[in-house]
Short mmCIF file of C-alpha atoms in Angstrom, two decimals:
data_model
loop_
_atom_site.label_atom_id
_atom_site.label_comp_id
_atom_site.label_asym_id
_atom_site.label_seq_id
_atom_site.Cartn_x
_atom_site.Cartn_y
_atom_site.Cartn_z
CA MET A 1 38.20 -75.18 59.82
CA GLU A 2 38.87 -78.83 60.89
CA SER A 3 37.85 -78.38 64.18
CA SER A 4 34.38 -77.83 63.58
CA ARG A 5 33.94 -80.85 61.20
CA ILE A 6 30.87 -82.76 62.50
CA TRP A 7 31.62 -86.57 62.71
CA THR A 8 28.65 -88.71 62.23
CA ALA A 9 27.62 -92.53 62.75
CA ALA A 10 24.51 -94.42 62.13
CA LEU A 11 23.13 -97.72 63.76
CA VAL A 12 21.44 -100.72 62.55
CA VAL A 13 19.63 -102.65 65.16
CA ILE A 14 19.12 -105.98 63.79
CA GLY A 15 16.60 -108.57 65.48
CA ASP A 16 13.09 -109.65 65.22
CA GLU A 17 13.07 -109.43 69.06
CA ILE A 18 13.23 -106.03 68.91
CA LEU A 19 10.53 -105.43 66.22
CA SER A 20 8.06 -107.99 67.93
CA GLY A 21 8.20 -106.18 71.02
CA ARG A 22 9.82 -109.13 72.93
CA THR A 23 12.67 -107.22 73.89
CA GLN A 24 13.45 -103.49 74.80
CA ASP A 25 16.33 -102.10 73.09
CA LYS A 26 19.24 -100.56 75.30
CA ASN A 27 21.84 -100.32 72.34
CA VAL A 28 20.59 -96.94 70.91
CA ALA A 29 20.96 -95.16 74.00
CA GLN A 30 24.09 -96.76 75.14
CA LEU A 31 26.24 -96.42 71.74
CA ALA A 32 24.69 -92.62 71.71
CA ALA A 33 26.13 -91.94 75.08
CA TRP A 34 29.53 -93.55 74.00
CA LEU A 35 29.81 -91.88 70.62
CA ASN A 36 29.18 -88.48 72.24
CA VAL A 37 32.34 -89.01 74.45
CA GLN A 38 34.38 -89.82 71.24
CA GLY A 39 32.93 -86.59 69.62
CA ILE A 40 30.73 -88.54 67.18
CA ARG A 41 26.92 -87.86 66.73
CA LEU A 42 24.52 -90.51 66.29
CA ARG A 43 22.69 -89.23 63.33
CA GLU A 44 20.19 -92.14 62.30
CA VAL A 45 19.00 -95.53 63.61
CA ARG A 46 17.43 -98.13 61.92
CA VAL A 47 15.77 -101.16 63.25
CA VAL A 48 15.65 -104.12 60.60
CA ALA A 49 14.19 -107.75 60.95
CA ASP A 50 16.59 -110.84 60.77
CA ARG A 51 15.82 -110.49 56.46
CA GLU A 52 18.94 -110.40 54.46
CA GLU A 53 17.51 -107.88 51.98
CA ALA A 54 16.64 -105.43 54.81
CA ILE A 55 20.12 -105.57 56.26
CA VAL A 56 21.82 -104.82 53.09
CA GLU A 57 19.43 -101.96 52.30
CA ALA A 58 20.05 -100.39 55.55
CA VAL A 59 24.25 -100.99 55.67
CA ASN A 60 24.84 -99.66 52.24
CA ILE A 61 22.72 -96.39 52.34
CA LEU A 62 23.97 -95.46 55.84
CA ARG A 63 27.60 -96.47 55.70
CA ALA A 64 27.82 -94.36 52.58
CA ARG A 65 26.68 -91.17 54.18
CA ASN A 66 27.99 -91.44 57.68
CA ASP A 67 31.34 -91.46 59.05
CA TYR A 68 30.98 -94.78 60.85
CA LEU A 69 28.19 -97.71 60.86
CA PHE A 70 27.64 -99.69 63.91
CA THR A 71 25.51 -102.89 63.93
CA THR A 72 24.02 -104.80 66.82
CA GLY A 73 22.72 -108.15 66.89
CA GLY A 74 22.44 -111.53 64.88
CA ILE A 75 26.32 -112.64 65.21
CA GLY A 76 26.01 -115.54 67.44
CA PRO A 77 26.03 -119.31 66.33
CA THR A 78 22.29 -119.96 65.53
CA HIS A 79 20.33 -119.98 62.16
CA ASP A 80 18.74 -116.61 63.04
CA ASP A 81 22.09 -115.00 63.41
CA ILE A 82 22.50 -113.76 59.50
CA THR A 83 24.46 -110.36 60.20
CA VAL A 84 27.79 -111.53 58.85
CA ASP A 85 26.51 -113.00 55.42
CA ALA A 86 24.24 -110.00 55.05
CA ILE A 87 26.82 -107.63 55.61
CA ALA A 88 29.46 -109.59 53.39
CA ALA A 89 26.47 -109.56 50.62
CA ALA A 90 25.98 -105.68 50.79
CA LEU A 91 29.99 -105.37 50.53
CA GLY A 92 30.09 -107.89 47.68
CA VAL A 93 32.62 -110.01 49.59
CA GLY A 94 33.11 -113.19 50.72
CA VAL A 95 32.73 -114.95 54.07
CA VAL A 96 35.96 -116.47 55.82
CA HIS A 97 36.93 -117.99 58.98
CA HIS A 98 39.04 -115.26 60.84
CA PRO A 99 42.28 -117.16 62.18
CA ASP A 100 42.36 -115.16 65.18
CA ALA A 101 38.79 -115.57 65.82
CA LEU A 102 39.10 -119.13 65.61
CA ALA A 103 42.03 -119.02 67.95
CA THR A 104 40.10 -117.04 70.46
CA LEU A 105 36.98 -119.07 70.31
CA ASP A 106 39.01 -122.53 70.81
CA ALA A 107 40.45 -121.12 73.99
CA TYR A 108 37.29 -119.82 75.07
CA TYR A 109 35.62 -123.09 74.70
CA GLN A 110 38.50 -125.23 75.98
CA THR A 111 36.74 -125.61 79.38
CA ARG A 112 33.02 -125.25 78.02
CA GLY A 113 32.85 -128.33 75.90
CA GLY A 114 35.07 -127.91 73.03
CA MET A 115 35.00 -126.25 69.59
CA THR A 116 32.02 -127.44 67.29
CA GLU A 117 31.03 -126.32 63.80
CA ALA A 118 28.14 -123.95 65.32
CA ARG A 119 30.78 -122.22 67.55
CA ALA A 120 33.19 -121.95 64.51
CA ARG A 121 30.39 -120.00 62.69
CA MET A 122 31.20 -117.21 65.15
CA ALA A 123 34.47 -116.81 63.79
CA ARG A 124 32.97 -116.04 60.11
CA VAL A 125 33.82 -112.42 58.93
CA PRO A 126 33.54 -110.58 55.89
CA GLU A 127 36.64 -110.85 53.83
CA GLY A 128 38.95 -108.26 54.83
CA ALA A 129 37.42 -107.67 58.28
CA THR A 130 39.65 -107.30 61.51
CA LEU A 131 38.48 -108.23 64.89
CA ILE A 132 37.18 -106.01 68.04
CA GLU A 133 38.05 -107.76 71.24
CA ASN A 134 35.19 -109.10 73.27
CA ARG A 135 36.36 -109.24 76.91
CA VAL A 136 32.90 -110.67 78.02
CA SER A 137 32.41 -113.95 76.56
CA GLY A 138 33.89 -115.88 73.61
CA ALA A 139 33.00 -114.16 69.97
CA PRO A 140 34.49 -111.09 69.07
CA GLY A 141 33.17 -108.13 67.28
CA ILE A 142 34.07 -107.34 63.58
CA ARG A 143 35.44 -104.08 61.88
CA TRP A 144 35.19 -103.93 58.06
CA GLY A 145 36.15 -100.34 56.40
CA ASN A 146 33.96 -98.12 58.55
CA ILE A 147 31.57 -100.88 59.72
CA PHE A 148 31.73 -102.18 63.66
CA ILE A 149 29.70 -105.28 63.85
CA MET A 150 28.70 -105.70 67.47
CA ALA A 151 26.75 -108.15 69.76
CA GLY A 152 22.94 -107.73 70.41
CA VAL A 153 23.24 -108.25 74.28
CA PRO A 154 24.00 -104.76 75.51
CA HIS A 155 26.78 -105.92 78.23
CA ILE A 156 28.63 -107.40 75.61
CA THR A 157 28.18 -104.47 73.03
CA ALA A 158 29.59 -102.38 76.19
CA GLY A 159 32.78 -104.19 76.45
CA MET A 160 33.39 -103.94 72.53
CA LEU A 161 32.72 -100.10 73.10
CA ASP A 162 35.27 -100.09 75.74
CA ARG A 163 37.85 -101.79 73.61
CA LEU A 164 36.92 -98.99 70.92
CA THR A 165 37.22 -96.04 73.20
CA GLY A 166 39.87 -93.55 72.08
CA THR A 167 40.44 -95.36 68.74
CA LEU A 168 37.89 -93.49 66.18
CA GLU A 169 38.41 -89.88 64.91
CA GLY A 170 35.70 -87.78 66.26
CA GLY A 171 35.32 -83.89 66.56
CA ARG A 172 34.16 -82.02 69.69
CA PRO A 173 31.90 -83.59 71.96
CA VAL A 174 28.70 -82.15 72.09
CA VAL A 175 28.23 -80.56 75.66
CA SER A 176 24.68 -80.51 77.00
CA ARG A 177 23.24 -78.94 80.13
CA THR A 178 19.71 -79.26 81.43
CA ILE A 179 17.50 -77.26 83.63
CA GLY A 180 13.87 -77.90 84.66
CA CYS A 181 10.79 -75.91 85.38
CA TRP A 182 7.50 -76.66 86.82
CA VAL A 183 5.80 -74.84 83.59
CA ALA A 184 3.60 -76.03 80.67
CA GLU A 185 5.93 -75.89 77.63
CA SER A 186 3.30 -74.32 75.74
CA GLU A 187 3.53 -71.09 78.08
CA VAL A 188 7.38 -70.31 77.19
CA ALA A 189 7.28 -71.57 73.65
CA ASP A 190 8.25 -68.37 72.01
CA LEU A 191 10.90 -67.66 75.11
CA LEU A 192 12.54 -70.96 73.78
CA ARG A 193 12.34 -69.82 70.05
CA THR A 194 13.80 -66.45 70.46
CA THR A 195 16.46 -67.76 73.02
CA GLU A 196 17.61 -70.28 70.47
CA LYS A 197 17.51 -68.11 67.85
CA ALA A 198 19.75 -65.42 69.62
CA TYR A 199 22.45 -67.90 69.68
CA ALA A 200 21.78 -69.31 65.66
CA GLN A 201 25.22 -67.46 64.62
CA ALA A 202 27.18 -69.51 67.89
CA GLU A 203 30.31 -71.36 67.02
CA GLY A 204 29.11 -75.10 66.36
CA GLY A 205 25.44 -74.15 66.44
CA ILE A 206 23.04 -74.37 69.61
CA ALA A 207 20.16 -76.37 69.96
CA ILE A 208 17.41 -75.93 72.87
CA GLY A 209 15.30 -79.24 73.41
CA SER A 210 12.01 -79.10 75.24
CA TYR A 211 10.85 -82.15 77.01
CA PRO A 212 7.51 -82.04 79.00
CA PHE A 213 6.63 -84.39 81.78
CA PHE A 214 3.46 -84.81 83.85
CA ARG A 215 4.41 -85.89 87.57
CA ASP A 216 2.40 -85.59 90.86
CA GLY A 217 -0.22 -83.75 89.02
CA ARG A 218 1.74 -81.09 87.79
CA VAL A 219 2.95 -80.46 84.15
CA GLY A 220 6.72 -79.37 83.71
CA ALA A 221 9.68 -79.61 81.30
CA ASN A 222 13.28 -79.93 81.27
CA PHE A 223 15.06 -78.02 78.46
CA VAL A 224 18.20 -79.01 77.42
CA VAL A 225 20.90 -77.09 75.76
CA ARG A 226 23.51 -78.71 73.41
CA SER A 227 26.65 -77.47 71.32
CA PRO A 228 30.37 -78.51 71.06
CA ASP A 229 31.10 -75.07 72.58
CA ALA A 230 30.58 -75.26 76.52
CA ALA A 231 30.80 -71.39 76.81
CA ASN A 232 28.07 -70.76 74.61
CA VAL A 233 25.83 -73.68 76.42
CA ASP A 234 26.61 -72.01 79.74
CA ALA A 235 25.66 -68.59 78.50
CA CYS A 236 22.54 -70.04 76.90
CA ILE A 237 21.50 -71.78 80.09
CA ALA A 238 22.08 -68.56 81.80
CA ASP A 239 19.99 -66.40 79.41
CA LEU A 240 17.09 -69.23 79.43
CA SER A 241 17.31 -69.40 83.28
CA ALA A 242 17.46 -65.54 83.71
CA ALA A 243 14.19 -65.22 81.45
CA LEU A 244 12.38 -67.87 83.39
CA VAL A 245 13.11 -66.55 86.54
CA ALA A 246 11.69 -63.28 85.10
CA THR A 247 8.59 -64.73 84.86
CA GLY A 248 8.56 -65.49 88.28
CA ARG A 249 9.34 -69.22 88.13
CA GLU A 250 11.76 -71.40 89.72
CA VAL A 251 14.61 -72.89 87.81
CA THR A 252 16.33 -76.18 88.88
CA ASP A 253 19.73 -76.65 87.61
CA GLY A 254 20.47 -80.20 86.00
CA GLY A 255 16.61 -81.03 85.49
CA ILE A 256 13.84 -81.96 87.39
CA MET B 1 -5.92 -116.82 50.13
CA GLU B 2 -7.00 -113.53 51.87
CA SER B 3 -6.46 -114.54 55.50
CA SER B 4 -2.71 -115.19 54.86
CA ARG B 5 -2.43 -111.66 53.96
CA ILE B 6 0.84 -110.11 56.02
CA TRP B 7 -0.30 -106.63 56.90
CA THR B 8 2.76 -104.57 57.86
CA ALA B 9 3.37 -101.03 59.54
CA ALA B 10 6.61 -99.14 60.22
CA LEU B 11 7.53 -96.57 62.74
CA VAL B 12 9.64 -93.30 62.49
CA VAL B 13 10.64 -92.07 66.09
CA ILE B 14 11.55 -88.50 65.95
CA GLY B 15 13.72 -86.73 68.06
CA ASP B 16 17.31 -85.68 69.07
CA GLU B 17 16.69 -86.80 72.60
CA ILE B 18 16.36 -90.29 71.27
CA LEU B 19 19.55 -90.05 69.26
CA SER B 20 21.56 -88.29 72.04
CA GLY B 21 21.01 -90.90 74.73
CA ARG B 22 19.16 -88.76 76.94
CA THR B 23 15.90 -90.19 76.45
CA GLN B 24 15.42 -94.41 76.72
CA ASP B 25 12.76 -94.87 73.67
CA LYS B 26 9.91 -96.96 74.70
CA ASN B 27 7.76 -96.50 71.91
CA VAL B 28 8.94 -99.20 69.85
CA ALA B 29 8.36 -101.92 71.80
CA GLN B 30 4.78 -100.70 73.17
CA LEU B 31 3.78 -100.13 69.46
CA ALA B 32 4.93 -103.39 68.67
CA ALA B 33 3.29 -105.35 71.18
CA TRP B 34 -0.04 -103.17 70.33
CA LEU B 35 0.39 -103.90 66.48
CA ASN B 36 0.51 -107.54 67.13
CA VAL B 37 -2.83 -107.61 68.61
CA GLN B 38 -4.17 -105.67 65.65
CA GLY B 39 -2.74 -108.48 63.49
CA ILE B 40 -0.20 -106.05 61.96
CA ARG B 41 3.45 -106.74 61.96
CA LEU B 42 6.05 -103.84 62.90
CA ARG B 43 8.43 -104.46 59.86
CA GLU B 44 10.97 -101.37 60.21
CA VAL B 45 11.76 -98.60 62.44
CA ARG B 46 14.13 -95.39 61.63
CA VAL B 47 14.83 -92.94 64.43
CA VAL B 48 15.71 -89.70 63.08
CA ALA B 49 16.79 -86.42 64.51
CA ASP B 50 14.63 -83.07 64.51
CA ARG B 51 15.19 -82.50 60.72
CA GLU B 52 12.72 -81.78 58.17
CA GLU B 53 14.92 -83.56 55.47
CA ALA B 54 15.59 -86.70 57.51
CA ILE B 55 11.64 -86.88 58.32
CA VAL B 56 10.72 -86.20 54.68
CA GLU B 57 12.80 -89.09 53.70
CA ALA B 58 11.86 -91.78 56.22
CA VAL B 59 8.26 -90.92 55.68
CA ASN B 60 7.99 -91.41 52.19
CA ILE B 61 9.83 -94.32 51.82
CA LEU B 62 8.21 -95.97 54.74
CA ARG B 63 4.60 -95.19 53.98
CA ALA B 64 5.03 -96.39 50.30
CA ARG B 65 6.23 -99.80 51.22
CA ASN B 66 3.96 -100.62 54.30
CA ASP B 67 0.35 -100.54 54.87
CA TYR B 68 0.40 -98.25 57.86
CA LEU B 69 3.20 -95.73 59.18
CA PHE B 70 3.21 -94.33 62.73
CA THR B 71 5.20 -91.58 64.02
CA THR B 72 6.09 -90.77 67.21
CA GLY B 73 7.44 -87.07 68.72
CA GLY B 74 7.95 -83.68 67.81
CA ILE B 75 3.96 -82.64 68.01
CA GLY B 76 4.23 -80.19 70.56
CA PRO B 77 4.05 -76.57 71.02
CA THR B 78 7.99 -75.86 71.18
CA HIS B 79 10.28 -74.64 68.18
CA ASP B 80 11.77 -78.16 68.29
CA ASP B 81 8.25 -79.73 67.25
CA ILE B 82 8.53 -80.08 63.36
CA THR B 83 6.73 -83.27 62.77
CA VAL B 84 3.63 -81.68 61.53
CA ASP B 85 5.49 -79.09 58.99
CA ALA B 86 8.02 -82.20 57.95
CA ILE B 87 4.92 -84.65 57.16
CA ALA B 88 2.96 -81.92 55.35
CA ALA B 89 6.13 -81.06 53.20
CA ALA B 90 6.72 -84.84 52.33
CA LEU B 91 2.85 -85.18 51.68
CA GLY B 92 3.00 -81.91 49.48
CA VAL B 93 0.19 -80.42 51.25
CA GLY B 94 -0.52 -77.32 53.18
CA VAL B 95 -0.65 -76.94 57.00
CA VAL B 96 -3.97 -75.91 58.43
CA HIS B 97 -5.51 -75.51 61.86
CA HIS B 98 -7.92 -77.98 62.39
CA PRO B 99 -11.37 -76.75 63.66
CA ASP B 100 -11.90 -79.70 66.19
CA ALA B 101 -8.33 -79.70 67.29
CA LEU B 102 -8.53 -75.77 68.14
CA ALA B 103 -12.08 -76.39 69.91
CA THR B 104 -10.41 -79.28 71.93
CA LEU B 105 -7.44 -77.26 72.95
CA ASP B 106 -9.50 -74.51 73.76
CA ALA B 107 -11.47 -76.63 76.18
CA TYR B 108 -8.56 -78.12 77.73
CA TYR B 109 -6.84 -74.87 78.27
CA GLN B 110 -9.73 -73.17 79.66
CA THR B 111 -8.87 -73.80 83.10
CA ARG B 112 -5.15 -73.87 82.28
CA GLY B 113 -4.54 -70.29 81.58
CA GLY B 114 -6.46 -70.05 78.28
CA MET B 115 -5.34 -70.50 74.62
CA THR B 116 -2.02 -68.89 73.13
CA GLU B 117 -0.71 -68.87 69.98
CA ALA B 118 2.00 -71.49 70.85
CA ARG B 119 -0.65 -73.92 72.48
CA ALA B 120 -2.68 -73.37 68.89
CA ARG B 121 0.42 -74.79 67.29
CA MET B 122 -0.90 -78.15 68.40
CA ALA B 123 -3.96 -78.04 66.36
CA ARG B 124 -2.06 -77.74 63.17
CA VAL B 125 -2.28 -80.52 60.79
CA PRO B 126 -1.41 -81.77 57.29
CA GLU B 127 -4.29 -80.24 55.12
CA GLY B 128 -6.77 -83.31 54.88
CA ALA B 129 -5.98 -84.83 58.09
CA THR B 130 -8.51 -86.24 60.72
CA LEU B 131 -7.73 -86.54 64.59
CA ILE B 132 -6.77 -89.21 66.95
CA GLU B 133 -8.50 -88.49 70.25
CA ASN B 134 -5.93 -87.89 73.00
CA ARG B 135 -7.59 -89.32 76.39
CA VAL B 136 -4.43 -88.00 78.34
CA SER B 137 -3.67 -84.29 77.77
CA GLY B 138 -4.90 -81.72 75.06
CA ALA B 139 -3.38 -81.81 71.80
CA PRO B 140 -4.77 -85.02 69.69
CA GLY B 141 -2.77 -87.20 67.29
CA ILE B 142 -3.32 -86.73 63.76
CA ARG B 143 -4.20 -89.41 60.85
CA TRP B 144 -3.64 -88.67 57.13
CA GLY B 145 -4.11 -91.57 54.77
CA ASN B 146 -2.01 -94.43 56.30
CA ILE B 147 -0.38 -92.16 58.63
CA PHE B 148 -0.63 -92.33 62.08
CA ILE B 149 1.06 -89.16 63.95
CA MET B 150 1.68 -89.91 67.54
CA ALA B 151 2.92 -88.06 70.83
CA GLY B 152 6.48 -88.49 71.80
CA VAL B 153 5.38 -89.04 75.60
CA PRO B 154 4.92 -93.06 75.95
CA HIS B 155 1.73 -92.72 78.16
CA ILE B 156 0.20 -90.42 75.77
CA THR B 157 1.03 -92.56 72.67
CA ALA B 158 -0.66 -95.29 74.78
CA GLY B 159 -3.98 -93.54 75.36
CA MET B 160 -3.81 -92.79 71.24
CA LEU B 161 -3.25 -96.37 70.34
CA ASP B 162 -6.12 -97.53 73.07
CA ARG B 163 -8.36 -95.09 70.70
CA LEU B 164 -7.28 -96.76 67.73
CA THR B 165 -7.51 -100.53 68.89
CA GLY B 166 -9.74 -102.32 66.65
CA THR B 167 -9.94 -99.85 63.88
CA LEU B 168 -7.27 -100.84 61.67
CA GLU B 169 -7.51 -103.76 59.20
CA GLY B 170 -5.16 -106.47 59.85
CA GLY B 171 -4.28 -110.30 59.48
CA ARG B 172 -4.11 -113.21 62.17
CA PRO B 173 -2.14 -111.97 65.15
CA VAL B 174 1.23 -113.57 65.39
CA VAL B 175 1.14 -116.20 67.98
CA SER B 176 4.58 -116.64 69.90
CA ARG B 177 5.44 -119.02 72.49
CA THR B 178 8.79 -119.37 74.60
CA ILE B 179 10.71 -121.92 76.38
CA GLY B 180 13.92 -121.53 78.20
CA CYS B 181 16.83 -123.89 78.84
CA TRP B 182 20.18 -123.58 80.74
CA VAL B 183 22.30 -124.59 77.63
CA ALA B 184 24.65 -122.70 75.66
CA GLU B 185 22.88 -121.95 72.21
CA SER B 186 26.05 -122.90 70.32
CA GLU B 187 25.27 -126.39 71.86
CA VAL B 188 21.83 -126.61 70.33
CA ALA B 189 22.23 -124.31 67.18
CA ASP B 190 22.00 -127.38 64.73
CA LEU B 191 18.72 -128.80 66.51
CA LEU B 192 17.22 -125.33 66.18
CA ARG B 193 17.93 -125.09 62.46
CA THR B 194 16.76 -128.16 61.61
CA THR B 195 13.41 -127.93 63.78
CA GLU B 196 12.83 -124.47 62.15
CA LYS B 197 13.31 -126.25 58.63
CA ALA B 198 10.94 -129.04 59.44
CA TYR B 199 8.13 -126.58 59.78
CA ALA B 200 9.43 -124.03 56.53
CA GLN B 201 6.26 -125.11 54.54
CA ALA B 202 3.93 -124.54 57.54
CA GLU B 203 0.57 -122.36 57.01
CA GLY B 204 1.75 -118.96 57.59
CA GLY B 205 5.49 -119.94 58.37
CA ILE B 206 7.21 -120.38 61.60
CA ALA B 207 10.35 -118.46 62.86
CA ILE B 208 12.38 -119.94 65.83
CA GLY B 209 14.38 -116.99 67.81
CA SER B 210 17.17 -118.08 70.07
CA TYR B 211 18.07 -115.35 72.90
CA PRO B 212 21.24 -116.17 75.07
CA PHE B 213 21.42 -114.93 78.43
CA PHE B 214 24.45 -115.03 81.15
CA ARG B 215 22.74 -115.15 84.80
CA ASP B 216 23.97 -116.40 87.93
CA GLY B 217 27.26 -117.34 86.30
CA ARG B 218 25.64 -119.58 83.66
CA VAL B 219 24.95 -119.47 80.39
CA GLY B 220 21.06 -120.28 79.08
CA ALA B 221 19.05 -119.26 76.18
CA ASN B 222 15.19 -118.61 75.31
CA PHE B 223 13.83 -119.91 72.14
CA VAL B 224 10.81 -118.31 71.03
CA VAL B 225 8.59 -119.71 68.25
CA ARG B 226 6.19 -117.33 66.18
CA SER B 227 3.67 -117.90 63.70
CA PRO B 228 0.03 -116.85 62.91
CA ASP B 229 -0.85 -120.30 63.38
CA ALA B 230 -1.26 -121.29 67.08
CA ALA B 231 -1.36 -125.07 66.39
CA ASN B 232 1.82 -125.08 64.47
CA VAL B 233 3.49 -123.14 67.29
CA ASP B 234 2.37 -125.49 69.66
CA ALA B 235 3.49 -128.57 67.62
CA CYS B 236 7.04 -126.78 67.01
CA ILE B 237 7.29 -125.98 70.59
CA ALA B 238 6.44 -129.59 71.53
CA ASP B 239 9.23 -130.89 69.00
CA LEU B 240 11.92 -128.60 70.30
CA SER B 241 10.84 -129.27 73.77
CA ALA B 242 11.30 -133.12 73.35
CA ALA B 243 14.72 -132.74 71.32
CA LEU B 244 16.26 -130.76 74.15
CA VAL B 245 14.91 -133.19 76.86
CA ALA B 246 16.38 -136.14 74.63
CA THR B 247 19.91 -134.49 75.26
CA GLY B 248 19.32 -134.61 78.78
CA ARG B 249 18.37 -131.17 79.65
CA GLU B 250 15.37 -129.26 81.23
CA VAL B 251 13.03 -127.10 79.65
CA THR B 252 11.20 -124.23 81.16
CA ASP B 253 7.79 -123.45 79.84
CA GLY B 254 7.54 -119.66 79.25
CA GLY B 255 11.23 -119.08 79.24
CA ILE B 256 13.80 -118.40 81.88
#
């Protein structure tokens, strides 16, 4: 049944700055949330260094086994921006200056000191690519087949994602609801397990995630129920809430 | 020369909550910073779902090609905590209850409602493992060969890392220094490239990272110079600063 097809995406985060701990990545969470609205699941993420062989390996494995592959980072004008060359190498195609990207950059830099060779580098794409509009700054994102090459700076990536909204085929978005409870998750582990099992045959499947926390000197947990089927999520949340209330605990809708 | 050996680590972040965008990962940056102090470089990170085959694949590839492998997440008491079973499967060993872990959990839960089967789950380890003390809550981390299995909750992981400080063999830590400049990185791309090239033969190598930003209506960039050799980092920073100043720009030590 076509409606139950699960569409997946992977993300390769490219950048020494993430692996050195200098920069806190924000693109994983941002892309994950955006993909979900498109009905696409983020299935795996790799963070790799600014090294061609690392990028090639990740790109070739992940593009083959997912419907879509996104990359973030390494598309600027400097020597450490090697994403385009590495992806072209992975694809076995050359690198060309895209005429529309050149025109866009030309216009963008007209009032910013003019075009230079370094700036023209940002018009380089793997041969056969199309562009993803960048509404925030000059250099566009790049699409090649099922690969989407995005900026590293999160608000620029956000603009590119915004441009792509509604253009990628997906399935039903995953619906999630959260409840919270001041309880050690170890006290309700059996309850969670049997509740999830009761929904094992539900349309699209159901997953219950348990996320403990320690706050104000007390332990608690949030329980997240996820499924493409909203009615099943509601039913499972109702069952779980009732079971927790039956043990004398209070349940907070939306999580604590 | 032994002193120039580069020690590497990989990290597998295990958890649907990261891939769904619900939770912002903090363990990558935390582990990266800690590893650097130990003289170990974080070379690659993978984020995988709570699925055994995904964990097995990542663990077996990454443990083979790095000196150390860390995992975070999935070691709690609930049904979605499958890290120990998955890693045991990857290693081809059984899962056993570690007696010391049982004793620790027993003591921890004595004043917290007592031991239960769910809580005893947190004493399960791949056969042959040793424990990593958890100074924050009950369940210990796990070491098996070059694999370190840590909590998903960042402050618990922090405690486990603290316990491991100074116990892992590493090389020279990478030293980094940052300067900032109100300049479009595209204007200094050539300068960065030639400066990095001038240090290509430096002991331990040098890498210059360029990180642009847009703030208060102006563009700028921070330049990070990294090498295990502090003297080379200082010299490179001095050269780069002088070259930027020579173009009439101000340079801010430590970055903007």
